[in-house]
Structure formats: structure tokens, C-alpha cells
mmCIF file of C-alpha atoms in Angstrom:
data_model
loop_
_atom_site.group_PDB
_atom_site.id
_atom_site.type_symbol
_atom_site.label_atom_id
_atom_site.label_comp_id
_atom_site.label_asym_id
_atom_site.label_seq_id
_atom_site.Cartn_x
_atom_site.Cartn_y
_atom_site.Cartn_z
ATOM 1 C CA MET A 1 80.835 -62.167 66.334
ATOM 2 C CA THR A 2 79.849 -65.269 64.370
ATOM 3 C CA THR A 3 80.674 -65.507 60.691
ATOM 4 C CA THR A 4 78.824 -67.478 58.073
ATOM 5 C CA PRO A 5 80.847 -70.455 56.873
ATOM 6 C CA ALA A 6 81.967 -70.436 53.258
ATOM 7 C CA ILE A 7 79.929 -72.521 50.845
ATOM 8 C CA ASP A 8 81.609 -75.882 50.275
ATOM 9 C CA ILE A 9 79.193 -78.051 48.288
ATOM 10 C CA GLY A 10 81.777 -79.422 45.871
ATOM 11 C CA ILE A 11 81.189 -76.847 43.136
ATOM 12 C CA PRO A 12 83.857 -74.136 42.790
ATOM 13 C CA GLY A 13 82.713 -70.538 43.218
ATOM 14 C CA ASP A 14 83.209 -69.542 39.576
ATOM 15 C CA GLN A 15 81.050 -72.447 38.399
ATOM 16 C CA ARG A 16 78.383 -71.658 41.018
ATOM 17 C CA GLN A 17 78.342 -68.044 39.793
ATOM 18 C CA ALA A 18 78.006 -69.081 36.131
ATOM 19 C CA ILE A 19 75.224 -71.557 36.882
ATOM 20 C CA ALA A 20 73.412 -69.003 39.059
ATOM 21 C CA ALA A 21 73.667 -66.415 36.261
ATOM 22 C CA GLY A 22 72.020 -68.892 33.902
ATOM 23 C CA LEU A 23 69.354 -69.679 36.465
ATOM 24 C CA ALA A 24 68.745 -65.926 36.863
ATOM 25 C CA ARG A 25 67.917 -65.789 33.139
ATOM 26 C CA LEU A 26 65.641 -68.817 33.574
ATOM 27 C CA LEU A 27 63.956 -67.113 36.526
ATOM 28 C CA ALA A 28 63.466 -63.955 34.472
ATOM 29 C CA ASP A 29 62.030 -65.802 31.478
ATOM 30 C CA THR A 30 59.699 -67.750 33.762
ATOM 31 C CA TYR A 31 58.591 -64.541 35.506
ATOM 32 C CA VAL A 32 57.790 -62.729 32.261
ATOM 33 C CA LEU A 33 55.979 -65.789 30.877
ATOM 34 C CA TYR A 34 54.048 -66.078 34.154
ATOM 35 C CA GLY A 35 52.905 -62.452 33.882
ATOM 36 C CA LYS A 36 51.943 -62.815 30.246
ATOM 37 C CA THR A 37 50.009 -66.045 30.901
ATOM 38 C CA HIS A 38 48.182 -64.565 33.881
ATOM 39 C CA GLY A 39 47.282 -61.444 31.911
ATOM 40 C CA PHE A 40 45.996 -63.544 29.036
ATOM 41 C CA HIS A 41 43.928 -65.575 31.529
ATOM 42 C CA TRP A 42 42.257 -62.368 32.702
ATOM 43 C CA ASN A 43 41.660 -60.947 29.248
ATOM 44 C CA VAL A 44 40.934 -63.816 26.856
ATOM 45 C CA THR A 45 37.646 -63.541 24.950
ATOM 46 C CA GLY A 46 35.848 -65.385 22.182
ATOM 47 C CA PRO A 47 34.449 -68.838 21.499
ATOM 48 C CA MET A 48 37.387 -70.582 23.226
ATOM 49 C CA PHE A 49 37.084 -68.444 26.367
ATOM 50 C CA ASN A 50 36.351 -71.195 28.871
ATOM 51 C CA THR A 51 38.946 -73.619 27.505
ATOM 52 C CA LEU A 52 41.720 -71.010 27.339
ATOM 53 C CA HIS A 53 40.773 -69.293 30.608
ATOM 54 C CA LEU A 54 41.110 -72.593 32.497
ATOM 55 C CA MET A 55 44.201 -73.729 30.571
ATOM 56 C CA PHE A 56 45.968 -70.423 31.182
ATOM 57 C CA MET A 57 45.127 -70.645 34.905
ATOM 58 C CA GLU A 58 46.764 -74.086 35.151
ATOM 59 C CA GLN A 59 49.788 -72.784 33.282
ATOM 60 C CA TYR A 60 50.298 -69.582 35.279
ATOM 61 C CA THR A 61 49.898 -71.507 38.541
ATOM 62 C CA GLU A 62 52.622 -73.949 37.477
ATOM 63 C CA LEU A 63 54.889 -71.055 36.422
ATOM 64 C CA TRP A 64 54.294 -69.228 39.722
ATOM 65 C CA ASN A 65 55.335 -72.302 41.694
ATOM 66 C CA ALA A 66 58.419 -72.777 39.512
ATOM 67 C CA LEU A 67 59.653 -69.281 40.339
ATOM 68 C CA ASP A 68 60.275 -70.228 43.957
ATOM 69 C CA VAL A 69 62.082 -73.449 43.047
ATOM 70 C CA ILE A 70 64.401 -71.639 40.627
ATOM 71 C CA ALA A 71 65.105 -68.747 43.026
ATOM 72 C CA GLU A 72 65.815 -71.129 45.891
ATOM 73 C CA ARG A 73 68.320 -73.046 43.757
ATOM 74 C CA ILE A 74 70.100 -69.765 43.009
ATOM 75 C CA ARG A 75 70.249 -69.106 46.759
ATOM 76 C CA ALA A 76 71.521 -72.634 47.477
ATOM 77 C CA LEU A 77 74.396 -71.856 45.115
ATOM 78 C CA GLY A 78 75.239 -68.856 47.320
ATOM 79 C CA VAL A 79 74.037 -66.117 44.981
ATOM 80 C CA VAL A 80 71.319 -63.514 45.500
ATOM 81 C CA ALA A 81 68.266 -64.243 43.355
ATOM 82 C CA PRO A 82 67.293 -61.313 41.144
ATOM 83 C CA HIS A 83 63.912 -59.774 41.844
ATOM 84 C CA GLY A 84 61.732 -56.878 40.815
ATOM 85 C CA GLY A 85 59.815 -56.474 37.593
ATOM 86 C CA SER A 86 62.275 -54.244 35.754
ATOM 87 C CA THR A 87 65.306 -56.309 36.824
ATOM 88 C CA LEU A 88 63.690 -59.526 35.653
ATOM 89 C CA ALA A 89 62.367 -57.951 32.439
ATOM 90 C CA ASN A 90 65.895 -56.814 31.587
ATOM 91 C CA LEU A 91 67.295 -60.333 32.124
ATOM 92 C CA ALA A 92 64.527 -62.074 30.158
ATOM 93 C CA SER A 93 64.670 -63.209 26.548
ATOM 94 C CA ILE A 94 60.871 -62.940 26.358
ATOM 95 C CA ALA A 95 59.178 -59.588 25.775
ATOM 96 C CA GLU A 96 56.234 -58.645 27.936
ATOM 97 C CA ALA A 97 52.885 -58.400 26.164
ATOM 98 C CA GLU A 98 52.395 -54.860 24.888
ATOM 99 C CA GLN A 99 48.886 -55.233 23.565
ATOM 100 C CA GLN A 100 45.756 -57.271 23.956
ATOM 101 C CA PRO A 101 45.981 -59.951 21.243
ATOM 102 C CA ALA A 102 43.121 -62.091 19.982
ATOM 103 C CA ALA A 103 42.744 -65.501 21.649
ATOM 104 C CA LEU A 104 44.696 -67.530 19.087
ATOM 105 C CA ASP A 105 47.424 -64.889 18.989
ATOM 106 C CA MET A 106 47.691 -65.315 22.763
ATOM 107 C CA VAL A 107 48.212 -69.017 22.184
ATOM 108 C CA ARG A 108 50.907 -68.276 19.563
ATOM 109 C CA GLU A 109 52.701 -65.906 21.960
ATOM 110 C CA LEU A 110 52.621 -68.503 24.719
ATOM 111 C CA VAL A 111 53.975 -71.235 22.412
ATOM 112 C CA SER A 112 56.846 -68.907 21.575
ATOM 113 C CA GLY A 113 57.348 -68.075 25.259
ATOM 114 C CA HIS A 114 57.477 -71.688 26.393
ATOM 115 C CA GLU A 115 59.919 -72.524 23.614
ATOM 116 C CA ALA A 116 62.109 -69.575 24.667
ATOM 117 C CA VAL A 117 62.149 -70.760 28.284
ATOM 118 C CA ALA A 118 63.068 -74.259 27.079
ATOM 119 C CA ARG A 119 65.989 -72.817 25.096
ATOM 120 C CA THR A 120 67.166 -70.885 28.154
ATOM 121 C CA ALA A 121 66.964 -73.998 30.360
ATOM 122 C CA ARG A 122 68.800 -76.069 27.775
ATOM 123 C CA SER A 123 71.558 -73.452 27.498
ATOM 124 C CA ILE A 124 72.368 -73.843 31.215
ATOM 125 C CA TYR A 125 72.388 -77.628 31.252
ATOM 126 C CA ALA A 126 75.961 -78.040 29.991
ATOM 127 C CA LEU A 127 77.230 -75.738 32.773
ATOM 128 C CA ALA A 128 75.403 -77.729 35.443
ATOM 129 C CA ASN A 129 76.531 -81.035 33.976
ATOM 130 C CA ALA A 130 80.192 -79.937 33.739
ATOM 131 C CA ALA A 131 80.102 -78.929 37.422
ATOM 132 C CA SER A 132 78.409 -82.185 38.509
ATOM 133 C CA ASP A 133 75.565 -80.016 39.778
ATOM 134 C CA GLU A 134 72.905 -82.711 39.770
ATOM 135 C CA PRO A 135 70.245 -80.663 41.613
ATOM 136 C CA THR A 136 70.403 -77.924 38.968
ATOM 137 C CA ALA A 137 70.520 -80.471 36.136
ATOM 138 C CA ASP A 138 67.433 -82.151 37.605
ATOM 139 C CA LEU A 139 65.630 -78.812 37.935
ATOM 140 C CA LEU A 140 66.475 -77.973 34.314
ATOM 141 C CA THR A 141 65.275 -81.365 33.089
ATOM 142 C CA GLN A 142 61.978 -80.892 34.925
ATOM 143 C CA ARG A 143 61.547 -77.386 33.498
ATOM 144 C CA LEU A 144 62.317 -78.629 29.982
ATOM 145 C CA GLN A 145 59.654 -81.318 30.297
ATOM 146 C CA VAL A 146 57.054 -78.781 31.421
ATOM 147 C CA HIS A 147 57.827 -76.160 28.794
ATOM 148 C CA GLU A 148 58.155 -78.547 25.862
ATOM 149 C CA LYS A 149 54.896 -80.311 26.782
ATOM 150 C CA THR A 150 53.057 -77.020 27.298
ATOM 151 C CA ALA A 151 54.309 -75.665 23.963
ATOM 152 C CA TRP A 152 53.113 -78.854 22.261
ATOM 153 C CA MET A 153 49.678 -78.646 23.909
ATOM 154 C CA LEU A 154 49.250 -74.988 22.988
ATOM 155 C CA ARG A 155 50.530 -75.594 19.454
ATOM 156 C CA SER A 156 47.909 -78.346 19.072
ATOM 157 C CA LEU A 157 45.192 -75.714 19.484
ATOM 158 C CA LEU A 158 46.514 -73.957 16.384
ATOM 159 C CA GLU A 159 46.464 -77.020 14.116
ATOM 160 C CA GLY A 160 43.623 -77.910 11.775
#
């Protein structure tokens, strides 16, 4: 019988576990934000319909693609990636949408969601950096850029 070799990527097991736990929270936040953004895409109404419908589609597509990248990094660290709606909802710092808000309230919720994901990503960075886990640090930097820029763009719709 063949056994799987132990993971030896230069990051001790306890650090891999801690980083993966942080990435699981990032995955969960991204998943909940994805669902909220996609739902808002389907249900937005009003004078800004076309603008928001298309913007939300770009955003949920980016979030959907990010889910795989985050989950695969968790797996590369030797940990099972969490999955399933209730599991991810329990890990997330973002609440799922419970109602059908007006268009600008959708925008406000998404600003808050992107800022929450940025805070989660930032909270993991020190762990990755301390472990010399450059791939995770790079992933987190990329996610921070996306979420901070998206929050800024959405926030701009609320000004003036």
C-alpha cells in the first residue's frame, strides 16, 4: 500500500493550520459576498438598473473566480477547504442579505461587505508573512487590491 508523503514545503504544520484557518474565513466572507452580489444583480431595480446590474455581474464573476483560488491555496497548505452554505455562513463575518433593499442600499451593503473581506484578508497577512508563506501573502495582497478598489468604486456611487 502506498502512503501519501508528508507535506514539507518549509512551513511548519501549526503555521500551515493557522494560515489555512484564516483563509477559510476569507473563503467564507468571499462566498457570502458573492451570493449577496449575485442576488443583488438579479433583483436590482430603479433608474440605475442597467449600471448596477452590469457592475454587480462583473463583481460577482470576480468573486466566484476568487473562491477557487482561495480554496486551492488552503488545499496546497494540506488542509481541507470548508464548503457548504451553512458551514461558510457560520465562518463568515458578513451576514447574508435578509431582505430586498433598494438599489443604493444594495450599494451600501456591498461597500460594507468588501471592506469586511479586506479586513479579513489583512488579518491573515501577518501570519503568512511570519511563516514566509509568499504565495499566501501574494494572494492576500491581490484580494486586498480588489476589495479596496471595489469598495471605493461602489462608495463613489453614493457621493454627491
